[in-house]
PDB file of C-alpha atoms in Angstrom:
ATOM      1  CA  MET F   1     -17.267 -53.550   4.357  1.00  0.00           C
ATOM      2  CA  ASP F   2     -15.466 -51.227   1.955  1.00  0.00           C
ATOM      3  CA  SER F   3     -15.372 -47.466   2.470  1.00  0.00           C
ATOM      4  CA  GLU F   4     -17.699 -46.765  -0.472  1.00  0.00           C
ATOM      5  CA  THR F   5     -20.455 -48.973   0.933  1.00  0.00           C
ATOM      6  CA  PHE F   6     -20.130 -47.358   4.357  1.00  0.00           C
ATOM      7  CA  ARG F   7     -20.305 -43.932   2.709  1.00  0.00           C
ATOM      8  CA  LEU F   8     -23.515 -44.896   0.900  1.00  0.00           C
ATOM      9  CA  LEU F   9     -25.120 -46.133   4.109  1.00  0.00           C
ATOM     10  CA  GLN F  10     -24.150 -42.942   5.925  1.00  0.00           C
ATOM     11  CA  ALA F  11     -25.508 -40.835   3.053  1.00  0.00           C
ATOM     12  CA  LEU F  12     -28.797 -42.755   3.207  1.00  0.00           C
ATOM     13  CA  ARG F  13     -29.028 -42.229   6.972  1.00  0.00           C
ATOM     14  CA  ASP F  14     -28.211 -38.504   6.661  1.00  0.00           C
ATOM     15  CA  ASN F  15     -30.695 -38.010   3.824  1.00  0.00           C
ATOM     16  CA  ILE F  16     -33.615 -39.308   5.888  1.00  0.00           C
ATOM     17  CA  ASN F  17     -32.455 -37.619   9.105  1.00  0.00           C
ATOM     18  CA  GLY F  18     -32.463 -34.342   7.199  1.00  0.00           C
ATOM     19  CA  VAL F  19     -36.267 -34.362   6.979  1.00  0.00           C
ATOM     20  CA  LEU F  20     -37.173 -36.459  10.049  1.00  0.00           C
ATOM     21  CA  LEU F  21     -35.484 -34.242  12.599  1.00  0.00           C
ATOM     22  CA  GLY F  22     -34.325 -35.576  15.946  1.00  0.00           C
ATOM     23  CA  LYS F  23     -35.366 -39.168  15.263  1.00  0.00           C
ATOM     24  CA  GLN F  24     -32.050 -40.876  14.547  1.00  0.00           C
ATOM     25  CA  SER F  25     -33.015 -44.043  16.430  1.00  0.00           C
ATOM     26  CA  VAL F  26     -36.278 -44.325  14.473  1.00  0.00           C
ATOM     27  CA  VAL F  27     -34.422 -43.883  11.180  1.00  0.00           C
ATOM     28  CA  GLU F  28     -31.925 -46.547  12.226  1.00  0.00           C
ATOM     29  CA  MET F  29     -34.729 -49.031  12.929  1.00  0.00           C
ATOM     30  CA  CYS F  30     -36.316 -48.300   9.544  1.00  0.00           C
ATOM     31  CA  LEU F  31     -33.020 -48.894   7.777  1.00  0.00           C
ATOM     32  CA  ILE F  32     -32.560 -52.148   9.692  1.00  0.00           C
ATOM     33  CA  ALA F  33     -35.966 -53.318   8.400  1.00  0.00           C
ATOM     34  CA  LEU F  34     -35.051 -52.230   4.857  1.00  0.00           C
ATOM     35  CA  LEU F  35     -31.648 -53.942   4.888  1.00  0.00           C
ATOM     36  CA  ALA F  36     -33.108 -57.105   6.408  1.00  0.00           C
ATOM     37  CA  GLY F  37     -35.805 -57.212   3.702  1.00  0.00           C
ATOM     38  CA  GLU F  38     -38.544 -57.154   6.334  1.00  0.00           C
ATOM     39  CA  HIS F  39     -41.377 -54.821   7.410  1.00  0.00           C
ATOM     40  CA  LEU F  40     -42.117 -52.254  10.107  1.00  0.00           C
ATOM     41  CA  LEU F  41     -45.064 -51.479  12.390  1.00  0.00           C
ATOM     42  CA  LEU F  42     -45.312 -47.926  13.738  1.00  0.00           C
ATOM     43  CA  GLU F  43     -47.655 -47.650  16.676  1.00  0.00           C
ATOM     44  CA  ASP F  44     -48.128 -43.984  17.491  1.00  0.00           C
ATOM     45  CA  VAL F  45     -50.504 -41.033  17.581  1.00  0.00           C
ATOM     46  CA  PRO F  46     -51.319 -39.238  14.302  1.00  0.00           C
ATOM     47  CA  GLY F  47     -49.217 -36.363  13.035  1.00  0.00           C
ATOM     48  CA  VAL F  48     -45.722 -37.321  14.193  1.00  0.00           C
ATOM     49  CA  GLY F  49     -44.182 -37.889  10.750  1.00  0.00           C
ATOM     50  CA  LYS F  50     -44.998 -41.484   9.800  1.00  0.00           C
ATOM     51  CA  THR F  51     -45.964 -40.630   6.205  1.00  0.00           C
ATOM     52  CA  LEU F  52     -42.952 -38.339   5.952  1.00  0.00           C
ATOM     53  CA  LEU F  53     -40.728 -41.227   6.976  1.00  0.00           C
ATOM     54  CA  GLY F  54     -42.076 -43.512   4.257  1.00  0.00           C
ATOM     55  CA  LYS F  55     -41.699 -40.821   1.592  1.00  0.00           C
ATOM     56  CA  ALA F  56     -38.162 -40.021   2.683  1.00  0.00           C
ATOM     57  CA  ILE F  57     -37.071 -43.668   2.457  1.00  0.00           C
ATOM     58  CA  ALA F  58     -38.633 -44.127  -0.981  1.00  0.00           C
ATOM     59  CA  ARG F  59     -37.108 -40.930  -2.373  1.00  0.00           C
ATOM     60  CA  SER F  60     -33.707 -41.754  -0.899  1.00  0.00           C
ATOM     61  CA  ILE F  61     -33.540 -45.092  -2.751  1.00  0.00           C
ATOM     62  CA  ALA F  62     -35.150 -43.833  -5.995  1.00  0.00           C
ATOM     63  CA  GLY F  63     -38.138 -46.042  -5.289  1.00  0.00           C
ATOM     64  CA  VAL F  64     -41.897 -45.791  -5.746  1.00  0.00           C
ATOM     65  CA  PHE F  65     -43.964 -44.738  -2.710  1.00  0.00           C
ATOM     66  CA  ARG F  66     -47.660 -45.465  -2.189  1.00  0.00           C
ATOM     67  CA  ARG F  67     -49.902 -44.675   0.753  1.00  0.00           C
ATOM     68  CA  ILE F  68     -53.004 -46.767   1.461  1.00  0.00           C
ATOM     69  CA  GLN F  69     -55.541 -45.363   3.925  1.00  0.00           C
ATOM     70  CA  PHE F  70     -57.147 -48.347   5.625  1.00  0.00           C
ATOM     71  CA  THR F  71     -60.871 -47.946   6.356  1.00  0.00           C
ATOM     72  CA  PRO F  72     -63.646 -50.430   7.212  1.00  0.00           C
ATOM     73  CA  ASP F  73     -64.957 -50.358   3.622  1.00  0.00           C
ATOM     74  CA  LEU F  74     -61.559 -51.034   2.003  1.00  0.00           C
ATOM     75  CA  LEU F  75     -61.571 -54.247  -0.076  1.00  0.00           C
ATOM     76  CA  PRO F  76     -58.653 -56.612  -0.742  1.00  0.00           C
ATOM     77  CA  SER F  77     -58.799 -55.698  -4.444  1.00  0.00           C
ATOM     78  CA  ASP F  78     -58.297 -52.041  -3.478  1.00  0.00           C
ATOM     79  CA  ILE F  79     -54.862 -53.104  -2.292  1.00  0.00           C
ATOM     80  CA  THR F  80     -53.784 -55.835  -4.687  1.00  0.00           C
ATOM     81  CA  GLY F  81     -55.503 -54.682  -7.864  1.00  0.00           C
ATOM     82  CA  SER F  82     -58.085 -56.439 -10.019  1.00  0.00           C
ATOM     83  CA  ASN F  83     -58.920 -57.729 -13.483  1.00  0.00           C
ATOM     84  CA  LEU F  84     -61.116 -55.544 -15.665  1.00  0.00           C
ATOM     85  CA  TYR F  85     -62.800 -56.738 -18.831  1.00  0.00           C
ATOM     86  CA  HIS F  86     -61.921 -54.934 -22.069  1.00  0.00           C
ATOM     87  CA  ALA F  87     -64.828 -55.451 -24.471  1.00  0.00           C
ATOM     88  CA  ASP F  88     -62.862 -54.327 -27.522  1.00  0.00           C
ATOM     89  CA  ARG F  89     -60.079 -56.826 -26.806  1.00  0.00           C
ATOM     90  CA  ARG F  90     -62.426 -59.493 -25.376  1.00  0.00           C
ATOM     91  CA  GLU F  91     -60.118 -60.206 -22.479  1.00  0.00           C
ATOM     92  CA  PHE F  92     -59.483 -59.363 -18.860  1.00  0.00           C
ATOM     93  CA  VAL F  93     -56.569 -57.043 -18.103  1.00  0.00           C
ATOM     94  CA  PHE F  94     -54.916 -56.857 -14.692  1.00  0.00           C
ATOM     95  CA  TYR F  95     -54.616 -53.385 -13.171  1.00  0.00           C
ATOM     96  CA  PRO F  96     -52.082 -53.372 -10.305  1.00  0.00           C
ATOM     97  CA  GLY F  97     -53.156 -51.894  -6.975  1.00  0.00           C
ATOM     98  CA  PRO F  98     -51.126 -49.549  -4.750  1.00  0.00           C
ATOM     99  CA  ILE F  99     -49.283 -52.501  -3.179  1.00  0.00           C
ATOM    100  CA  PHE F 100     -47.096 -52.497  -6.299  1.00  0.00           C
ATOM    101  CA  ALA F 101     -44.473 -50.096  -4.955  1.00  0.00           C
ATOM    102  CA  ASN F 102     -41.106 -50.220  -3.235  1.00  0.00           C
ATOM    103  CA  VAL F 103     -42.293 -48.509  -0.051  1.00  0.00           C
ATOM    104  CA  VAL F 104     -45.938 -48.896   0.980  1.00  0.00           C
ATOM    105  CA  LEU F 105     -47.434 -47.003   3.911  1.00  0.00           C
ATOM    106  CA  ALA F 106     -50.414 -48.957   5.248  1.00  0.00           C
ATOM    107  CA  ASP F 107     -51.968 -46.185   7.292  1.00  0.00           C
ATOM    108  CA  GLU F 108     -54.159 -47.156  10.274  1.00  0.00           C
ATOM    109  CA  ILE F 109     -54.062 -50.799   9.252  1.00  0.00           C
ATOM    110  CA  ASN F 110     -56.253 -51.861  12.183  1.00  0.00           C
ATOM    111  CA  ARG F 111     -59.226 -49.909  10.794  1.00  0.00           C
ATOM    112  CA  ALA F 112     -59.702 -52.403   7.956  1.00  0.00           C
ATOM    113  CA  THR F 113     -61.530 -55.721   8.296  1.00  0.00           C
ATOM    114  CA  PRO F 114     -59.547 -58.933   8.882  1.00  0.00           C
ATOM    115  CA  ARG F 115     -60.264 -60.015   5.290  1.00  0.00           C
ATOM    116  CA  THR F 116     -58.624 -56.880   3.940  1.00  0.00           C
ATOM    117  CA  GLN F 117     -55.761 -57.069   6.418  1.00  0.00           C
ATOM    118  CA  SER F 118     -55.060 -60.593   5.213  1.00  0.00           C
ATOM    119  CA  ALA F 119     -54.518 -59.268   1.679  1.00  0.00           C
ATOM    120  CA  LEU F 120     -51.178 -57.998   2.959  1.00  0.00           C
ATOM    121  CA  LEU F 121     -50.050 -61.372   4.326  1.00  0.00           C
ATOM    122  CA  GLU F 122     -48.889 -62.914   1.050  1.00  0.00           C
ATOM    123  CA  ALA F 123     -47.431 -59.615  -0.108  1.00  0.00           C
ATOM    124  CA  MET F 124     -45.375 -59.150   3.051  1.00  0.00           C
ATOM    125  CA  ASN F 125     -44.222 -62.746   3.300  1.00  0.00           C
ATOM    126  CA  GLU F 126     -43.672 -63.675  -0.350  1.00  0.00           C
ATOM    127  CA  ALA F 127     -43.290 -60.280  -2.099  1.00  0.00           C
ATOM    128  CA  GLN F 128     -46.096 -61.277  -4.460  1.00  0.00           C
ATOM    129  CA  VAL F 129     -49.877 -61.162  -4.762  1.00  0.00           C
ATOM    130  CA  THR F 130     -52.283 -63.676  -6.263  1.00  0.00           C
ATOM    131  CA  VAL F 131     -55.390 -62.426  -8.048  1.00  0.00           C
ATOM    132  CA  GLU F 132     -57.876 -64.930  -9.453  1.00  0.00           C
ATOM    133  CA  GLY F 133     -55.309 -67.711  -9.444  1.00  0.00           C
ATOM    134  CA  LYS F 134     -52.510 -65.774 -11.119  1.00  0.00           C
ATOM    135  CA  THR F 135     -49.422 -64.647  -9.203  1.00  0.00           C
ATOM    136  CA  TYR F 136     -47.781 -61.267  -9.751  1.00  0.00           C
ATOM    137  CA  PRO F 137     -44.351 -60.431  -8.283  1.00  0.00           C
ATOM    138  CA  LEU F 138     -44.011 -57.135  -6.422  1.00  0.00           C
ATOM    139  CA  PRO F 139     -41.231 -54.615  -7.055  1.00  0.00           C
ATOM    140  CA  ARG F 140     -38.032 -55.120  -5.107  1.00  0.00           C
ATOM    141  CA  PRO F 141     -36.939 -53.956  -2.652  1.00  0.00           C
ATOM    142  CA  PHE F 142     -40.347 -54.087  -0.974  1.00  0.00           C
ATOM    143  CA  LEU F 143     -40.978 -52.460   2.407  1.00  0.00           C
ATOM    144  CA  VAL F 144     -44.332 -52.157   4.184  1.00  0.00           C
ATOM    145  CA  ILE F 145     -44.583 -49.525   6.909  1.00  0.00           C
ATOM    146  CA  ALA F 146     -47.885 -50.074   8.694  1.00  0.00           C
ATOM    147  CA  THR F 147     -49.282 -47.677  11.280  1.00  0.00           C
ATOM    148  CA  GLN F 148     -51.903 -47.960  13.954  1.00  0.00           C
ATOM    149  CA  ASN F 149     -53.143 -45.522  16.571  1.00  0.00           C
ATOM    150  CA  PRO F 150     -52.694 -47.023  20.060  1.00  0.00           C
ATOM    151  CA  LEU F 151     -55.252 -44.680  21.635  1.00  0.00           C
ATOM    152  CA  GLU F 152     -58.409 -45.353  19.625  1.00  0.00           C
ATOM    153  CA  PHE F 153     -59.947 -48.825  19.723  1.00  0.00           C
ATOM    154  CA  GLU F 154     -63.573 -48.181  18.716  1.00  0.00           C
ATOM    155  CA  GLY F 155     -64.206 -49.276  15.152  1.00  0.00           C
ATOM    156  CA  THR F 156     -60.875 -51.091  14.877  1.00  0.00           C
ATOM    157  CA  TYR F 157     -59.933 -54.692  14.151  1.00  0.00           C
ATOM    158  CA  PRO F 158     -56.835 -55.734  16.145  1.00  0.00           C
ATOM    159  CA  LEU F 159     -54.180 -57.426  14.041  1.00  0.00           C
ATOM    160  CA  PRO F 160     -54.087 -61.205  14.612  1.00  0.00           C
ATOM    161  CA  GLU F 161     -50.876 -62.741  15.897  1.00  0.00           C
ATOM    162  CA  SER F 162     -50.121 -64.231  12.466  1.00  0.00           C
ATOM    163  CA  GLN F 163     -50.015 -60.770  10.930  1.00  0.00           C
ATOM    164  CA  MET F 164     -48.176 -59.135  13.833  1.00  0.00           C
ATOM    165  CA  ASP F 165     -45.520 -61.788  13.270  1.00  0.00           C
ATOM    166  CA  ARG F 166     -44.948 -60.469   9.732  1.00  0.00           C
ATOM    167  CA  PHE F 167     -43.487 -57.236  11.110  1.00  0.00           C
ATOM    168  CA  LEU F 168     -39.789 -57.357  11.928  1.00  0.00           C
ATOM    169  CA  LEU F 169     -40.021 -54.423  14.342  1.00  0.00           C
ATOM    170  CA  ARG F 170     -42.657 -52.523  16.272  1.00  0.00           C
ATOM    171  CA  ILE F 171     -41.587 -49.023  17.256  1.00  0.00           C
ATOM    172  CA  SER F 172     -42.980 -45.555  17.982  1.00  0.00           C
ATOM    173  CA  VAL F 173     -41.895 -42.261  16.433  1.00  0.00           C
ATOM    174  CA  GLY F 174     -42.832 -40.069  19.391  1.00  0.00           C
ATOM    175  CA  TYR F 175     -42.943 -36.297  19.676  1.00  0.00           C
ATOM    176  CA  PRO F 176     -39.854 -34.237  18.788  1.00  0.00           C
ATOM    177  CA  THR F 177     -38.098 -32.068  21.328  1.00  0.00           C
ATOM    178  CA  ARG F 178     -39.022 -28.383  21.383  1.00  0.00           C
ATOM    179  CA  ASP F 179     -35.806 -27.381  19.575  1.00  0.00           C
ATOM    180  CA  PHE F 180     -36.343 -29.897  16.788  1.00  0.00           C
ATOM    181  CA  GLU F 181     -40.016 -28.956  16.489  1.00  0.00           C
ATOM    182  CA  ARG F 182     -39.029 -25.286  16.102  1.00  0.00           C
ATOM    183  CA  GLU F 183     -36.500 -26.244  13.418  1.00  0.00           C
ATOM    184  CA  LEU F 184     -39.161 -28.353  11.693  1.00  0.00           C
ATOM    185  CA  LEU F 185     -41.580 -25.410  11.543  1.00  0.00           C
ATOM    186  CA  GLU F 186     -38.907 -23.182  10.034  1.00  0.00           C
ATOM    187  CA  GLN F 187     -37.937 -25.948   7.600  1.00  0.00           C
ATOM    188  CA  HIS F 188     -41.525 -26.174   6.311  1.00  0.00           C
ATOM    189  CA  ARG F 189     -41.891 -22.451   5.715  1.00  0.00           C
ATOM    190  CA  ASN F 190     -41.448 -22.774   1.963  1.00  0.00           C
ATOM    191  CA  GLY F 191     -43.001 -26.196   1.401  1.00  0.00           C
ATOM    192  CA  GLU F 192     -42.389 -29.853   2.150  1.00  0.00           C
ATOM    193  CA  PRO F 193     -38.627 -30.605   2.329  1.00  0.00           C
ATOM    194  CA  VAL F 194     -39.145 -34.276   1.425  1.00  0.00           C
ATOM    195  CA  ASP F 195     -40.435 -33.232  -2.005  1.00  0.00           C
ATOM    196  CA  SER F 196     -36.979 -31.939  -2.915  1.00  0.00           C
ATOM    197  CA  LEU F 197     -35.112 -34.910  -1.469  1.00  0.00           C
ATOM    198  CA  GLU F 198     -32.671 -36.451  -3.945  1.00  0.00           C
ATOM    199  CA  PRO F 199     -31.917 -40.200  -4.082  1.00  0.00           C
ATOM    200  CA  VAL F 200     -28.571 -41.368  -2.745  1.00  0.00           C
ATOM    201  CA  LEU F 201     -28.988 -45.036  -3.745  1.00  0.00           C
ATOM    202  CA  THR F 202     -30.742 -46.937  -6.484  1.00  0.00           C
ATOM    203  CA  THR F 203     -33.094 -49.835  -5.828  1.00  0.00           C
ATOM    204  CA  GLU F 204     -30.474 -52.137  -7.375  1.00  0.00           C
ATOM    205  CA  GLN F 205     -27.910 -50.957  -4.838  1.00  0.00           C
ATOM    206  CA  VAL F 206     -30.375 -51.622  -2.017  1.00  0.00           C
ATOM    207  CA  LEU F 207     -30.822 -55.200  -3.258  1.00  0.00           C
ATOM    208  CA  ALA F 208     -27.042 -55.614  -3.273  1.00  0.00           C
ATOM    209  CA  LEU F 209     -26.882 -54.323   0.299  1.00  0.00           C
ATOM    210  CA  GLN F 210     -29.614 -56.764   1.361  1.00  0.00           C
ATOM    211  CA  ALA F 211     -27.604 -59.626  -0.128  1.00  0.00           C
ATOM    212  CA  ALA F 212     -24.470 -58.435   1.710  1.00  0.00           C
ATOM    213  CA  VAL F 213     -26.361 -58.341   5.029  1.00  0.00           C
ATOM    214  CA  ARG F 214     -27.015 -62.094   4.739  1.00  0.00           C
ATOM    215  CA  GLU F 215     -23.241 -62.636   4.755  1.00  0.00           C
ATOM    216  CA  VAL F 216     -22.731 -60.949   8.143  1.00  0.00           C
ATOM    217  CA  ARG F 217     -21.283 -63.519  10.570  1.00  0.00           C
ATOM    218  CA  MET F 218     -22.645 -64.527  13.962  1.00  0.00           C
ATOM    219  CA  GLU F 219     -20.260 -66.475  16.177  1.00  0.00           C
ATOM    220  CA  ARG F 220     -21.565 -69.590  17.925  1.00  0.00           C
ATOM    221  CA  SER F 221     -21.447 -67.955  21.371  1.00  0.00           C
ATOM    222  CA  VAL F 222     -23.534 -64.994  20.168  1.00  0.00           C
ATOM    223  CA  LEU F 223     -25.985 -67.331  18.450  1.00  0.00           C
ATOM    224  CA  GLU F 224     -26.397 -69.284  21.685  1.00  0.00           C
ATOM    225  CA  TYR F 225     -27.017 -65.988  23.487  1.00  0.00           C
ATOM    226  CA  LEU F 226     -29.788 -65.163  21.009  1.00  0.00           C
ATOM    227  CA  LEU F 227     -31.358 -68.593  21.556  1.00  0.00           C
ATOM    228  CA  ASP F 228     -31.069 -68.218  25.346  1.00  0.00           C
ATOM    229  CA  LEU F 229     -32.981 -64.954  25.175  1.00  0.00           C
ATOM    230  CA  VAL F 230     -35.734 -66.411  22.977  1.00  0.00           C
ATOM    231  CA  GLU F 231     -35.984 -69.464  25.209  1.00  0.00           C
ATOM    232  CA  ALA F 232     -36.327 -67.178  28.243  1.00  0.00           C
ATOM    233  CA  THR F 233     -39.581 -65.816  26.779  1.00  0.00           C
ATOM    234  CA  ARG F 234     -40.921 -69.382  26.555  1.00  0.00           C
ATOM    235  CA  LYS F 235     -40.023 -70.257  30.142  1.00  0.00           C
ATOM    236  CA  CYS F 236     -41.086 -66.980  31.771  1.00  0.00           C
ATOM    237  CA  PRO F 237     -44.143 -67.635  34.006  1.00  0.00           C
ATOM    238  CA  GLU F 238     -45.564 -64.211  33.144  1.00  0.00           C
ATOM    239  CA  ILE F 239     -45.689 -65.076  29.431  1.00  0.00           C
ATOM    240  CA  ARG F 240     -48.405 -67.397  28.143  1.00  0.00           C
ATOM    241  CA  VAL F 241     -47.097 -67.672  24.550  1.00  0.00           C
ATOM    242  CA  GLY F 242     -43.374 -67.172  24.057  1.00  0.00           C
ATOM    243  CA  ALA F 243     -41.443 -66.086  20.985  1.00  0.00           C
ATOM    244  CA  SER F 244     -41.747 -68.415  17.983  1.00  0.00           C
ATOM    245  CA  VAL F 245     -39.050 -69.969  15.810  1.00  0.00           C
ATOM    246  CA  ARG F 246     -39.782 -67.220  13.296  1.00  0.00           C
ATOM    247  CA  ALA F 247     -38.983 -64.724  16.058  1.00  0.00           C
ATOM    248  CA  SER F 248     -35.541 -66.306  16.423  1.00  0.00           C
ATOM    249  CA  LEU F 249     -34.947 -66.062  12.691  1.00  0.00           C
ATOM    250  CA  VAL F 250     -35.997 -62.424  12.342  1.00  0.00           C
ATOM    251  CA  LEU F 251     -33.993 -61.413  15.427  1.00  0.00           C
ATOM    252  CA  TYR F 252     -31.025 -63.055  13.692  1.00  0.00           C
ATOM    253  CA  ARG F 253     -31.745 -61.102  10.476  1.00  0.00           C
ATOM    254  CA  ALA F 254     -32.237 -57.843  12.345  1.00  0.00           C
ATOM    255  CA  ALA F 255     -28.961 -58.286  14.230  1.00  0.00           C
ATOM    256  CA  GLN F 256     -27.156 -58.876  10.939  1.00  0.00           C
ATOM    257  CA  ALA F 257     -28.673 -55.702   9.484  1.00  0.00           C
ATOM    258  CA  ARG F 258     -27.764 -53.605  12.537  1.00  0.00           C
ATOM    259  CA  ALA F 259     -24.182 -54.863  12.471  1.00  0.00           C
ATOM    260  CA  TYR F 260     -23.904 -54.057   8.769  1.00  0.00           C
ATOM    261  CA  LEU F 261     -25.383 -50.609   9.290  1.00  0.00           C
ATOM    262  CA  GLU F 262     -22.703 -50.010  11.918  1.00  0.00           C
ATOM    263  CA  GLY F 263     -19.988 -51.013   9.452  1.00  0.00           C
ATOM    264  CA  ARG F 264     -19.285 -54.467  10.895  1.00  0.00           C
ATOM    265  CA  ASP F 265     -19.305 -57.875   9.187  1.00  0.00           C
ATOM    266  CA  PHE F 266     -20.032 -59.668  12.479  1.00  0.00           C
ATOM    267  CA  VAL F 267     -22.783 -59.518  15.108  1.00  0.00           C
ATOM    268  CA  VAL F 268     -22.075 -58.627  18.742  1.00  0.00           C
ATOM    269  CA  PRO F 269     -24.357 -59.104  21.788  1.00  0.00           C
ATOM    270  CA  ASP F 270     -25.114 -55.363  21.786  1.00  0.00           C
ATOM    271  CA  ASP F 271     -26.925 -55.819  18.452  1.00  0.00           C
ATOM    272  CA  ILE F 272     -29.242 -58.419  19.961  1.00  0.00           C
ATOM    273  CA  GLN F 273     -29.815 -56.409  23.133  1.00  0.00           C
ATOM    274  CA  ALA F 274     -30.711 -53.270  21.157  1.00  0.00           C
ATOM    275  CA  LEU F 275     -33.248 -55.183  19.057  1.00  0.00           C
ATOM    276  CA  ALA F 276     -34.807 -57.559  21.587  1.00  0.00           C
ATOM    277  CA  VAL F 277     -37.684 -55.265  22.576  1.00  0.00           C
ATOM    278  CA  PRO F 278     -38.770 -54.033  19.113  1.00  0.00           C
ATOM    279  CA  VAL F 279     -38.431 -57.548  17.649  1.00  0.00           C
ATOM    280  CA  LEU F 280     -39.881 -59.696  20.439  1.00  0.00           C
ATOM    281  CA  ALA F 281     -42.385 -57.615  22.420  1.00  0.00           C
ATOM    282  CA  HIS F 282     -45.190 -57.819  19.840  1.00  0.00           C
ATOM    283  CA  ARG F 283     -44.604 -61.552  19.370  1.00  0.00           C
ATOM    284  CA  VAL F 284     -45.297 -62.723  22.915  1.00  0.00           C
ATOM    285  CA  ILE F 285     -48.579 -62.972  24.800  1.00  0.00           C
ATOM    286  CA  THR F 286     -48.559 -62.411  28.534  1.00  0.00           C
ATOM    287  CA  GLN F 287     -50.843 -63.961  31.128  1.00  0.00           C
ATOM    288  CA  GLY F 288     -54.169 -62.105  31.304  1.00  0.00           C
ATOM    289  CA  TYR F 289     -53.360 -60.404  27.996  1.00  0.00           C
ATOM    290  CA  LEU F 290     -55.809 -57.872  26.574  1.00  0.00           C
ATOM    291  CA  HIS F 291     -55.412 -57.423  22.828  1.00  0.00           C
ATOM    292  CA  GLY F 292     -54.096 -53.983  22.019  1.00  0.00           C
ATOM    293  CA  GLY F 293     -53.076 -53.160  25.580  1.00  0.00           C
ATOM    294  CA  GLN F 294     -50.219 -53.634  28.022  1.00  0.00           C
ATOM    295  CA  ARG F 295     -47.540 -52.647  25.530  1.00  0.00           C
ATOM    296  CA  ASP F 296     -45.418 -50.862  28.144  1.00  0.00           C
ATOM    297  CA  ALA F 297     -45.668 -53.805  30.523  1.00  0.00           C
ATOM    298  CA  VAL F 298     -44.669 -56.341  27.846  1.00  0.00           C
ATOM    299  CA  GLU F 299     -41.700 -54.241  26.722  1.00  0.00           C
ATOM    300  CA  ALA F 300     -40.560 -53.831  30.333  1.00  0.00           C
ATOM    301  CA  LEU F 301     -40.785 -57.612  30.739  1.00  0.00           C
ATOM    302  CA  ILE F 302     -38.603 -58.220  27.660  1.00  0.00           C
ATOM    303  CA  ARG F 303     -36.062 -55.683  28.941  1.00  0.00           C
ATOM    304  CA  ARG F 304     -35.965 -57.555  32.248  1.00  0.00           C
ATOM    305  CA  LEU F 305     -35.317 -60.842  30.443  1.00  0.00           C
ATOM    306  CA  VAL F 306     -32.463 -59.169  28.532  1.00  0.00           C
ATOM    307  CA  GLU F 307     -30.956 -57.994  31.806  1.00  0.00           C
ATOM    308  CA  ASP F 308     -31.305 -61.462  33.371  1.00  0.00           C
ATOM    309  CA  THR F 309     -29.849 -63.428  30.425  1.00  0.00           C
ATOM    310  CA  PRO F 310     -26.065 -63.930  30.772  1.00  0.00           C
ATOM    311  CA  VAL F 311     -24.019 -62.265  28.059  1.00  0.00           C
ATOM    312  CA  PRO F 312     -21.198 -64.294  26.457  1.00  0.00           C
ATOM    313  CA  ALA F 313     -17.720 -63.189  27.449  1.00  0.00           C
TER     314      ALA F 313
END
């Protein structure tokens, strides 16, 4: 990686950290998802800066930001858009929905019905939507940041495994420390700091960075380590459904992105260890699993498997 590229990545990291105070690890995970061309699930209580995070990323890359509030009465067409008939022109015209953006915040995604949730599947997997048989490409780069409240389950529709699998990472933002919360209050005295955030990259530069991430090398020994870890989830007696082949692929992509973000053109075991929990924990099903629960127990189990899996010398 040349010095200019590293400078751009550092500027992007600093730009977002400037408004999301004290959450460097969260920002790093978001940038990993962006560089890998994948999506992010934030599972946390309301009011900890999830919308702020999405806005900051979009503004930092000169992209378009849209927020979709998921509710039980939300329809798929409210997300993708729809065709409206123009009598004067005697034709239907497609009006794009809010999914047509570079950064989309799908807020409280588990409050919408499964039919509406599924409207995101094609968009997240193929970066396109199909309306009445016609396919429309989405802007690139395309990043979905979905949120769900882990504390409220009445009136919610848990995400099926097929949709959970579309998210590269599942993380939490968490509360800031007292010092950072004090600084945040002072920072907001004269308005919302993210509104004055200036871009440090263009969307074209982000696409170039995504292409460069795919060129990051992974030595055979490190690749075997990754496969050993994934296989451990399939053999663990406490896990009923282990990590899928797609899980292996996205862990590979995430490790490439983390290495690149750190200024390396090769993956090391530390990259895989740092990403194992946020990549794998929401992709496995434990024995006696209750949907929407046991997150801490599953993450602790994945951490134990990481500790037990031999690291290549």
